[in-house]
PDB file of C-alpha atoms in Angstrom:
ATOM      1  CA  UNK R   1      25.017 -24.482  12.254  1.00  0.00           C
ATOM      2  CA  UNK R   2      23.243 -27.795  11.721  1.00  0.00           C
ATOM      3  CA  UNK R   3      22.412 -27.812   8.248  1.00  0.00           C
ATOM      4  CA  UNK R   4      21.609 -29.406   5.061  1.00  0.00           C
ATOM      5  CA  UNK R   5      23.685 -28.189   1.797  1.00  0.00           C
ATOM      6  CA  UNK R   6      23.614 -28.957  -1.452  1.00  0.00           C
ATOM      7  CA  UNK R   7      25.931 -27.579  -4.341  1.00  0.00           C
ATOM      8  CA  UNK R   8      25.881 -26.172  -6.839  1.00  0.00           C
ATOM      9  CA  UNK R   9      22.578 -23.893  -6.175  1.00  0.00           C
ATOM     10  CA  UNK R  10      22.372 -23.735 -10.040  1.00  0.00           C
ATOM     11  CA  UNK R  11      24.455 -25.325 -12.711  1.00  0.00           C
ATOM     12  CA  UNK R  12      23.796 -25.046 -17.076  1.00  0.00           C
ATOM     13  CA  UNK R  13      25.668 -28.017 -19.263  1.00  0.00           C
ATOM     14  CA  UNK R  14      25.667 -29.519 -22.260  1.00  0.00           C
ATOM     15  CA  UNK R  15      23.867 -32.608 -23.550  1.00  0.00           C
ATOM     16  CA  UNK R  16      26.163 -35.733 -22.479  1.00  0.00           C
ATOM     17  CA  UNK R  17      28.151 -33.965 -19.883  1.00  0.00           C
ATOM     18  CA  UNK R  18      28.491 -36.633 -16.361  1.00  0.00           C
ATOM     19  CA  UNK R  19      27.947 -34.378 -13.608  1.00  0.00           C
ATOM     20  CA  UNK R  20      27.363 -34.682 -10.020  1.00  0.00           C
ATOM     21  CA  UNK R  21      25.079 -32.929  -7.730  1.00  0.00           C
ATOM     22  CA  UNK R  22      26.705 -32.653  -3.749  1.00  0.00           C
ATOM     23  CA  UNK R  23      24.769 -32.898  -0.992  1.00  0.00           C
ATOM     24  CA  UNK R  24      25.819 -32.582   2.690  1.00  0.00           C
ATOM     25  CA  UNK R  25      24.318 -32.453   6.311  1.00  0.00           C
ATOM     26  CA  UNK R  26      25.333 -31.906   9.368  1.00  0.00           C
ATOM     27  CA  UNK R  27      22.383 -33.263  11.354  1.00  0.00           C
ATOM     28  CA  UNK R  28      23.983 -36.376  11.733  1.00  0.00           C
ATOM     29  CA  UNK R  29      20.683 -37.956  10.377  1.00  0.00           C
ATOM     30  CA  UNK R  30      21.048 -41.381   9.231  1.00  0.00           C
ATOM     31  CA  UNK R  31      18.270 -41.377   6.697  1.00  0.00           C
ATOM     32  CA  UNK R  32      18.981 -39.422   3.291  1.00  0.00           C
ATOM     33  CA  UNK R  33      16.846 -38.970  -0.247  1.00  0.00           C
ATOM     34  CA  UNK R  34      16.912 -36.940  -3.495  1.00  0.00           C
ATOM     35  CA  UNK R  35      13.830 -35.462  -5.048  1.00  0.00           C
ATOM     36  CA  UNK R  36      13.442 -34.114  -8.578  1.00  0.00           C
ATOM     37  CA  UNK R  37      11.324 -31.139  -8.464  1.00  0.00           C
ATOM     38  CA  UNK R  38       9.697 -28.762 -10.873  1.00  0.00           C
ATOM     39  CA  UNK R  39       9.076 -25.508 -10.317  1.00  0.00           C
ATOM     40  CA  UNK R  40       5.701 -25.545  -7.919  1.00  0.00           C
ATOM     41  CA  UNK R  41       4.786 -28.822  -8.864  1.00  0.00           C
ATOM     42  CA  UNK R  42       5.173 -32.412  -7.020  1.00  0.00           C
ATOM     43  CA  UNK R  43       8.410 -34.330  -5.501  1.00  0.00           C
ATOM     44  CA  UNK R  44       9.172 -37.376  -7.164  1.00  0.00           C
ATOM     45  CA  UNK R  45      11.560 -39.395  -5.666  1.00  0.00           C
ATOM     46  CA  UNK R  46      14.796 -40.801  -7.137  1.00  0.00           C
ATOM     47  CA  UNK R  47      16.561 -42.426  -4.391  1.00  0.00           C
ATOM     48  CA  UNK R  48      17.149 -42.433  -0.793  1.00  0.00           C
ATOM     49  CA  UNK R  49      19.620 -44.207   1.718  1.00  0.00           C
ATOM     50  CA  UNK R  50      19.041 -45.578   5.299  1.00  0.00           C
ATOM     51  CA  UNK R  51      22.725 -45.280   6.452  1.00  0.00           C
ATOM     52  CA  UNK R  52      26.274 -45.929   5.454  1.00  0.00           C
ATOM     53  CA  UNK R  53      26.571 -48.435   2.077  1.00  0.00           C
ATOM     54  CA  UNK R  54      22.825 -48.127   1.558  1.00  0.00           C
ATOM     55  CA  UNK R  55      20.873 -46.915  -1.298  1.00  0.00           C
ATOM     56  CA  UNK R  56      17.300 -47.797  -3.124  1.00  0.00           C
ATOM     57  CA  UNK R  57      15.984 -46.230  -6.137  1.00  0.00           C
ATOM     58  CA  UNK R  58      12.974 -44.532  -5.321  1.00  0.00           C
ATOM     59  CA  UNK R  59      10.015 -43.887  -8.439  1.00  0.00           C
ATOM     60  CA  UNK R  60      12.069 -41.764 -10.337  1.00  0.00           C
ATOM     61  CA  UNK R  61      15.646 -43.266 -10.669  1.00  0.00           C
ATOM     62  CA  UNK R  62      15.956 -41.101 -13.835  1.00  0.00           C
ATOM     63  CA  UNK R  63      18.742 -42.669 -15.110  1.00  0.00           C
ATOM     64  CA  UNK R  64      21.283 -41.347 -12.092  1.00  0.00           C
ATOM     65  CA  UNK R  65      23.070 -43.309  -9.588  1.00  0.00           C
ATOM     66  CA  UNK R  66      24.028 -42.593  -5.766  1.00  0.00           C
ATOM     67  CA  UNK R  67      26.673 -43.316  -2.979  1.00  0.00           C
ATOM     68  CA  UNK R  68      27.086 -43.335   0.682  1.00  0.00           C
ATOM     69  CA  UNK R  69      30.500 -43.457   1.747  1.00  0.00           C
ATOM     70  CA  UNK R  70      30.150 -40.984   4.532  1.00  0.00           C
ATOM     71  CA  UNK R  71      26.675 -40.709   7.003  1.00  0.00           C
ATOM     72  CA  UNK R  72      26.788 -36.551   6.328  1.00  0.00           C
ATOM     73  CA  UNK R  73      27.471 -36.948   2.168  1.00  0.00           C
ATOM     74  CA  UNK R  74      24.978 -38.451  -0.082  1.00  0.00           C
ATOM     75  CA  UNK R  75      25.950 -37.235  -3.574  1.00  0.00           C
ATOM     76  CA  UNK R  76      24.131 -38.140  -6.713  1.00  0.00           C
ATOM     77  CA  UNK R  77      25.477 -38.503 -10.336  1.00  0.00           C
ATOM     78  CA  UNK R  78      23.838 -38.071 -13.844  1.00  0.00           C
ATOM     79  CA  UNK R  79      26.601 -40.297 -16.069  1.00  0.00           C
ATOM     80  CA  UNK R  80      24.989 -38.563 -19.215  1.00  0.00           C
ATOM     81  CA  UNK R  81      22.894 -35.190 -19.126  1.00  0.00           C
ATOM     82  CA  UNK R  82      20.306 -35.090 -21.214  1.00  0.00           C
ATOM     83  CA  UNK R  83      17.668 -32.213 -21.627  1.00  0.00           C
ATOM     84  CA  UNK R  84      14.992 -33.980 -19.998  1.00  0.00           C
ATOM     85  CA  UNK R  85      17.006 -34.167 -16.498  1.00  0.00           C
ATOM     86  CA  UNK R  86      16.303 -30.145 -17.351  1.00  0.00           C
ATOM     87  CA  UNK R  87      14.527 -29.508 -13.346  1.00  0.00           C
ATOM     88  CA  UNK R  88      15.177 -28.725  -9.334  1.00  0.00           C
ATOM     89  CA  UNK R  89      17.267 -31.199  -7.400  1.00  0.00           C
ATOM     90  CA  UNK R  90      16.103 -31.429  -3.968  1.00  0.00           C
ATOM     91  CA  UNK R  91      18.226 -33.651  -1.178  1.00  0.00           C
ATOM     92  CA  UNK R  92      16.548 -34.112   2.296  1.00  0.00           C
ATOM     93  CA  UNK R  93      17.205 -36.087   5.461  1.00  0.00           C
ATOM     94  CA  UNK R  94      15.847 -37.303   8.510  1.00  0.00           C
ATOM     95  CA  UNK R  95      16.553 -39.256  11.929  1.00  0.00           C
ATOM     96  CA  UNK R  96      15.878 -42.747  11.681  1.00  0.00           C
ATOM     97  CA  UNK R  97      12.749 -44.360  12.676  1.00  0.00           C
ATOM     98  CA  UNK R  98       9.184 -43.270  11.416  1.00  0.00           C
ATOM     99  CA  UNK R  99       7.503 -40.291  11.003  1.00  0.00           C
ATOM    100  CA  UNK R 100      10.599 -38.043  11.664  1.00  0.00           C
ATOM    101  CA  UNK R 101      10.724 -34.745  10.156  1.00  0.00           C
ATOM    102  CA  UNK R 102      12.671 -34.581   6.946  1.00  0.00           C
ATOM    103  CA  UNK R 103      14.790 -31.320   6.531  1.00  0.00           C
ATOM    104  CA  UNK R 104      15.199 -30.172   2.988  1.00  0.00           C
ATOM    105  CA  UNK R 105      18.283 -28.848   0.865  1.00  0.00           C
ATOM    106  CA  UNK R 106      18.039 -25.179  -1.183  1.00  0.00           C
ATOM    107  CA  UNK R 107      18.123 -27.301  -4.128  1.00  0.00           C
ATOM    108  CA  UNK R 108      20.761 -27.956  -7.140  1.00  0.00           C
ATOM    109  CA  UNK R 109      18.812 -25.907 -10.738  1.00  0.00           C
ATOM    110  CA  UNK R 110      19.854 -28.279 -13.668  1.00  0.00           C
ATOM    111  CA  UNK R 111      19.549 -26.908 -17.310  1.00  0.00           C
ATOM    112  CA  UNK R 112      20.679 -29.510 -19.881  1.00  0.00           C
ATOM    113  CA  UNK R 113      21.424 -27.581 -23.008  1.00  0.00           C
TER     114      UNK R 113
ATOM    115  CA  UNK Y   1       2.904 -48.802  -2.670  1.00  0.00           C
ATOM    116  CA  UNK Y   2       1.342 -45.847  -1.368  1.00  0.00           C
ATOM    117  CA  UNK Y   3      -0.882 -43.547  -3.372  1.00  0.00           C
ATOM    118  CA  UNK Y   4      -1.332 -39.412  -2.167  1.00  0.00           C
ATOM    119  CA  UNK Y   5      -4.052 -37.425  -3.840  1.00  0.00           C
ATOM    120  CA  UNK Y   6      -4.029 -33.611  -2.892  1.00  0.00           C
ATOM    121  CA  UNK Y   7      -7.353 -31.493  -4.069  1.00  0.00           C
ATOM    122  CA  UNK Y   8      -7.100 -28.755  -4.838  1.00  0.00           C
ATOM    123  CA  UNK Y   9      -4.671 -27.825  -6.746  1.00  0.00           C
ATOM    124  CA  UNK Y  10      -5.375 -24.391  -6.694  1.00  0.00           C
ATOM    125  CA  UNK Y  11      -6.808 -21.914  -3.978  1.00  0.00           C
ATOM    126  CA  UNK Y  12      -7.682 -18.161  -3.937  1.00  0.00           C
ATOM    127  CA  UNK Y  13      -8.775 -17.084  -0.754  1.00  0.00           C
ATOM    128  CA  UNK Y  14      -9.619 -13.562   0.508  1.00  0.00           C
ATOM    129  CA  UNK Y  15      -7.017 -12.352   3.694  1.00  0.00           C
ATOM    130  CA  UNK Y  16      -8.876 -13.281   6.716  1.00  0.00           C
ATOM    131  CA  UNK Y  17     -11.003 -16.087   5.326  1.00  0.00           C
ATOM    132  CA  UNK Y  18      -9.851 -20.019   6.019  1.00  0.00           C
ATOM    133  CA  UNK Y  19      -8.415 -21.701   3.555  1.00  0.00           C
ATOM    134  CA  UNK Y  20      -8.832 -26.419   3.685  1.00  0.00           C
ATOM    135  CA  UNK Y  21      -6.461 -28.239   1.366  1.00  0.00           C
ATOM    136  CA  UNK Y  22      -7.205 -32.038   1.517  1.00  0.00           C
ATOM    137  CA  UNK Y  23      -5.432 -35.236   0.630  1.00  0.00           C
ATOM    138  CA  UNK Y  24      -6.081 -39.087   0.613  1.00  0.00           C
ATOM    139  CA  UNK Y  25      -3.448 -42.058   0.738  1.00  0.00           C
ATOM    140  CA  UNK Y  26      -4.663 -45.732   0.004  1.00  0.00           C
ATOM    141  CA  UNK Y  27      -1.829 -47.538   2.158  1.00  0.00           C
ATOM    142  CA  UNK Y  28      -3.583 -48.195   5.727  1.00  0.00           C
ATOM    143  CA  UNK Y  29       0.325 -48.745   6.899  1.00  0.00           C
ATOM    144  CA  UNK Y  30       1.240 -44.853   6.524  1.00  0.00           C
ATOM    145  CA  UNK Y  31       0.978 -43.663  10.138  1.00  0.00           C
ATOM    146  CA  UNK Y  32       2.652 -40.274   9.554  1.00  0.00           C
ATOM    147  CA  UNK Y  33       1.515 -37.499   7.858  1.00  0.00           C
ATOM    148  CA  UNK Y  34       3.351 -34.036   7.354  1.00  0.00           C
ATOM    149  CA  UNK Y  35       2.405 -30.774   5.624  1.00  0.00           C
ATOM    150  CA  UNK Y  36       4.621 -28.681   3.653  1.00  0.00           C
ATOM    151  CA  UNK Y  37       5.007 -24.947   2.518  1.00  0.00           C
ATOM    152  CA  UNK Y  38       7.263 -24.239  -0.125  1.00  0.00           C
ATOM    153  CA  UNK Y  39       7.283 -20.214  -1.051  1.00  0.00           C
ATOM    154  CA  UNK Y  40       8.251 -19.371  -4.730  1.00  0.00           C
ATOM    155  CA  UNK Y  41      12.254 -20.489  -5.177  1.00  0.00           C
ATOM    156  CA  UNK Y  42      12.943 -21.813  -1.324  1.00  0.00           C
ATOM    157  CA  UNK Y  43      13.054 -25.449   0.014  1.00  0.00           C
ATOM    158  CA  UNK Y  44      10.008 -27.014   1.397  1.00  0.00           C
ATOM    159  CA  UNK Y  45       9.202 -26.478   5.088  1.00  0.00           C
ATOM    160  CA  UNK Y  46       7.970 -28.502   7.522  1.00  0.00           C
ATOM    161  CA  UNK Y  47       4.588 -26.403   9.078  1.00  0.00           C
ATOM    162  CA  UNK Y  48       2.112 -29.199  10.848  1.00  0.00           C
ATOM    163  CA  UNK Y  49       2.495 -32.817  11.043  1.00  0.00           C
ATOM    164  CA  UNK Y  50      -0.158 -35.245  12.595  1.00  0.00           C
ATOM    165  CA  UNK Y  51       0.804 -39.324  13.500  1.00  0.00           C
ATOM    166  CA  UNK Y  52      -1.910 -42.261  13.141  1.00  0.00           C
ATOM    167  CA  UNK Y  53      -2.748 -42.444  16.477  1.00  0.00           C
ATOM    168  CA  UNK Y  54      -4.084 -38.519  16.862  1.00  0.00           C
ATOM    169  CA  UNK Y  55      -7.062 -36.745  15.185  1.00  0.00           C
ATOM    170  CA  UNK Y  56      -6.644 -33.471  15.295  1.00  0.00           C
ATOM    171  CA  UNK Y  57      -3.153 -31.241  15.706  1.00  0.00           C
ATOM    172  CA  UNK Y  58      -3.340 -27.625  16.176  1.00  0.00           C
ATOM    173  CA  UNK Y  59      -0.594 -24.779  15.830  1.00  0.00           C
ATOM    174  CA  UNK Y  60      -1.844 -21.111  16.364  1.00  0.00           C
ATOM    175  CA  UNK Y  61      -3.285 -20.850  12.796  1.00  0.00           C
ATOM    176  CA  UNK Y  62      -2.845 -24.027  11.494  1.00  0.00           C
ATOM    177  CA  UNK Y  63      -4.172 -27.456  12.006  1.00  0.00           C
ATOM    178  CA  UNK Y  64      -4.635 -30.791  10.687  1.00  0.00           C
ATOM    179  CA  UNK Y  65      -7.059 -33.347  10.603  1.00  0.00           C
ATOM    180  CA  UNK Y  66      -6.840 -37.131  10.470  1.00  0.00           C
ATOM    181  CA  UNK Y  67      -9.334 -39.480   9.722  1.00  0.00           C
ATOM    182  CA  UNK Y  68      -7.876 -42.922   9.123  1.00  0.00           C
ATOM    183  CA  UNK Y  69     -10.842 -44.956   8.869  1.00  0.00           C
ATOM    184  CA  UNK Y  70     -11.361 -42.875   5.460  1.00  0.00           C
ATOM    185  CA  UNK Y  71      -7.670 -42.642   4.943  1.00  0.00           C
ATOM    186  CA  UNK Y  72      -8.243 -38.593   4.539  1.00  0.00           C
ATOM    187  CA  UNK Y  73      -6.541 -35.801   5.956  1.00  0.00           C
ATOM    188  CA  UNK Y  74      -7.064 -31.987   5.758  1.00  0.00           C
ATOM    189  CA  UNK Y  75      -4.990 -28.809   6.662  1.00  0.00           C
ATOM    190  CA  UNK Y  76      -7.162 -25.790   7.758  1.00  0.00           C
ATOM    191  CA  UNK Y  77      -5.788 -22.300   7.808  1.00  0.00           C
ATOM    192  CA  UNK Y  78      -7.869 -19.950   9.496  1.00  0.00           C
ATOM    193  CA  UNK Y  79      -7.234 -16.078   9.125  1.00  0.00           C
ATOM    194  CA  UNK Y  80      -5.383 -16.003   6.206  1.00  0.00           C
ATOM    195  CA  UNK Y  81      -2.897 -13.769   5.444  1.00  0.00           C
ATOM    196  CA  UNK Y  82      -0.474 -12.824   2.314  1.00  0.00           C
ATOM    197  CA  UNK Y  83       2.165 -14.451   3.448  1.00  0.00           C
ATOM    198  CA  UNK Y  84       0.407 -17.876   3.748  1.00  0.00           C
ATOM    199  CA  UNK Y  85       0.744 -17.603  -0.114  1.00  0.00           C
ATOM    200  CA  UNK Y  86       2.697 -20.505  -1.206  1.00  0.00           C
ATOM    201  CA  UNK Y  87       2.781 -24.314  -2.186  1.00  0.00           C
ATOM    202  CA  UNK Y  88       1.792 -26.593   0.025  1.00  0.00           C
ATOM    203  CA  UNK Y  89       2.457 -30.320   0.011  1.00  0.00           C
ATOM    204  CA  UNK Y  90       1.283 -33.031   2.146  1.00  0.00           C
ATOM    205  CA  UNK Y  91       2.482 -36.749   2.585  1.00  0.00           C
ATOM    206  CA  UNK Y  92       1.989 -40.210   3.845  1.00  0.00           C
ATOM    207  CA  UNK Y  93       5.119 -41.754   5.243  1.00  0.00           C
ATOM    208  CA  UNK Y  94       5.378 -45.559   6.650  1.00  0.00           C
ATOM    209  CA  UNK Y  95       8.934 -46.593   7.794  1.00  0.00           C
ATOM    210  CA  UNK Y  96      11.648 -44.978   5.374  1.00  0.00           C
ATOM    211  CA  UNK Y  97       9.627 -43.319   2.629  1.00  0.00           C
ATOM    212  CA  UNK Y  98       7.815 -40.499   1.833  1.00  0.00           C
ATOM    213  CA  UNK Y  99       4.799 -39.787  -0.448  1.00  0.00           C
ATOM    214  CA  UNK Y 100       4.135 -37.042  -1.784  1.00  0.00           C
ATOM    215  CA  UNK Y 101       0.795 -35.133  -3.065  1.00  0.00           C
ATOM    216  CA  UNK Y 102       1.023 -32.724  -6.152  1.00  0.00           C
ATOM    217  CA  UNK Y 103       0.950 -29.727  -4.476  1.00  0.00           C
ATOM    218  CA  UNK Y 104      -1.879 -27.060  -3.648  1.00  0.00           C
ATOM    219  CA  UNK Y 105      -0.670 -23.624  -4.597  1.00  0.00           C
ATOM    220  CA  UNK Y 106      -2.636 -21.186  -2.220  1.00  0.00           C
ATOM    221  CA  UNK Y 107      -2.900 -17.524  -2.960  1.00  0.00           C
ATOM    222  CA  UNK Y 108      -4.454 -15.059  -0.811  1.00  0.00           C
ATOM    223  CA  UNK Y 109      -5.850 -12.145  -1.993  1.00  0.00           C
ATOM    224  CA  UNK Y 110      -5.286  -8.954   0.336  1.00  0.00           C
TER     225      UNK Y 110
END
C-alpha cells in the first residue's frame, strides 16, 4: 500500500546519544520534509528535499542534519540529543510542482533524558 | 518569507452550530492553500484545499474561502459534529514550501 513510514513511532535516550529518525515512502513523490511538532501545537520546519542529492534547512534546522540517497528514504540525524530536541517528528512528502498535497508520516516521539 | 497567522486558537462550538477558523499570509506569491485536521496522537490530514485562482471550494460540510486581494482565507464547518473535534492547521505554500499557522483546536460540545 502506498504509504509514508517513519520509525521508530516512539524512541527515549539519553542526553548525547546520535540517533537517527527513518523515514520512508512509497509514493514515489519527489518532494520530501521533516517537521518538529509538539503535541497540538504548530509545524515548524527543519528541512526538506526536492529530489535525489537535495536538501535545505528549513526554520528550524535544530541542530540535525539530512540525506537523500534514495527518492523513497529521507532520514534525518540528531549527532547529539539533547533534552530540548524532547518533541514529535513528523516527515511528509509530496509530488513535485506547486500546491500538491503533502501526505504525512505517524510521527517518530523523541524524549531526551 | 512567508508569514501564516491562524485566529483562533481555540473554538467551542455547540453540535450542529458552524464553526469559521481564519488565517492570513503576507507573501502575495503563495497560490496554494490547504487545511489540516490532526485528531489527538494521529498525523495531520489533508480535509479542503483551495488554489489562487478560485474563491470558494466546497466539500459536503466543509469549505474554504479565499480572498487574495486581503491575503485572508477562512474554513467554515457547518453542522458540527463530535467528531469534527480536533486541530486544525492551515497553510500558504508557493513552489516547494509550506507554511504553517499555529493551529486552531476545535471542540464541539454534544
Amino acid at each position: 500500500e502506498a504509504d509514508i513510514y517513519q520509525t521508530p513511532r516512539y524512541l527515549v535516550i539519553g542526553t548525547g546519544k546520535k540517533i537517527t529518525l527513518e523515514c520512508s515512502q512509497t509514493m514515489g513523490h519527489d518532494k520530501m520534509y521533516w517537521y518538529q511538532q509538539d503535541p497540538g501545537m504548530e509545524l515548524h520546519l527543519i528541512h526538506y528535499s526536492y529530489g535525489v542529492n537535495s536538501t535545505e534547512k528549513g526554520d528550524l534546522s535544530s541542530e540535525s542534519t539530512v540525506s537523500r540517497i534514495r527518492t523513497e528514504h529521507f532520514p534525518l540525524t540528531l549527532e547529539s540529543a539533547r533534552p530540548s530536541h524532547t518533541s514529535q517528528y513528523l516527515c511528509a512528502s509530496s509530488e513535485f510542482g506547486t500546491g500538491p498535497e503533502q501526505y504525512f508520516g505517524p510521527g517518530t516521539r523523541l524524549t531526551v533524558t | 518569507g512567508e508569514n501564516v497567522e491562524q485566529h483562533p486558537s481555540t473554538l467551542s462550538v455547540q453540535e450542529g452550530d458552524s464553526a469559521v477558523i481564519k488565517c492570513t499570509y503576507s507573501d502575495s506569491a503563495s497560490n496554494y492553500f490547504p487545511w489540516y485536521k490532526q485528531e489527538l496522537g494521529k498525523r495531520p490530514q489533508l480535509i479542503i484545499d483551495i488554489r489562487s485562482n478560485v474563491g470558494e471550494k466546497k466539500d459536503q460540510r466543509i469549505a474554504v474561502t479565499l480572498n487574495k486581494t486581503a491575503k485572508h482565507f477562512s474554513l467554515h464547518i457547518t453542522e458540527t459534529q463530535p467528531e469534527d473535534s480536533a486541530v486544525y492547521f492551515c497553510a500558504a505554500s508557493y513552489g516547494n514550501q509550506f507554511y504553517f499557522g499555529t493551529g486552531t483546536s476545535l471542540t464541539v460540545i454534544p
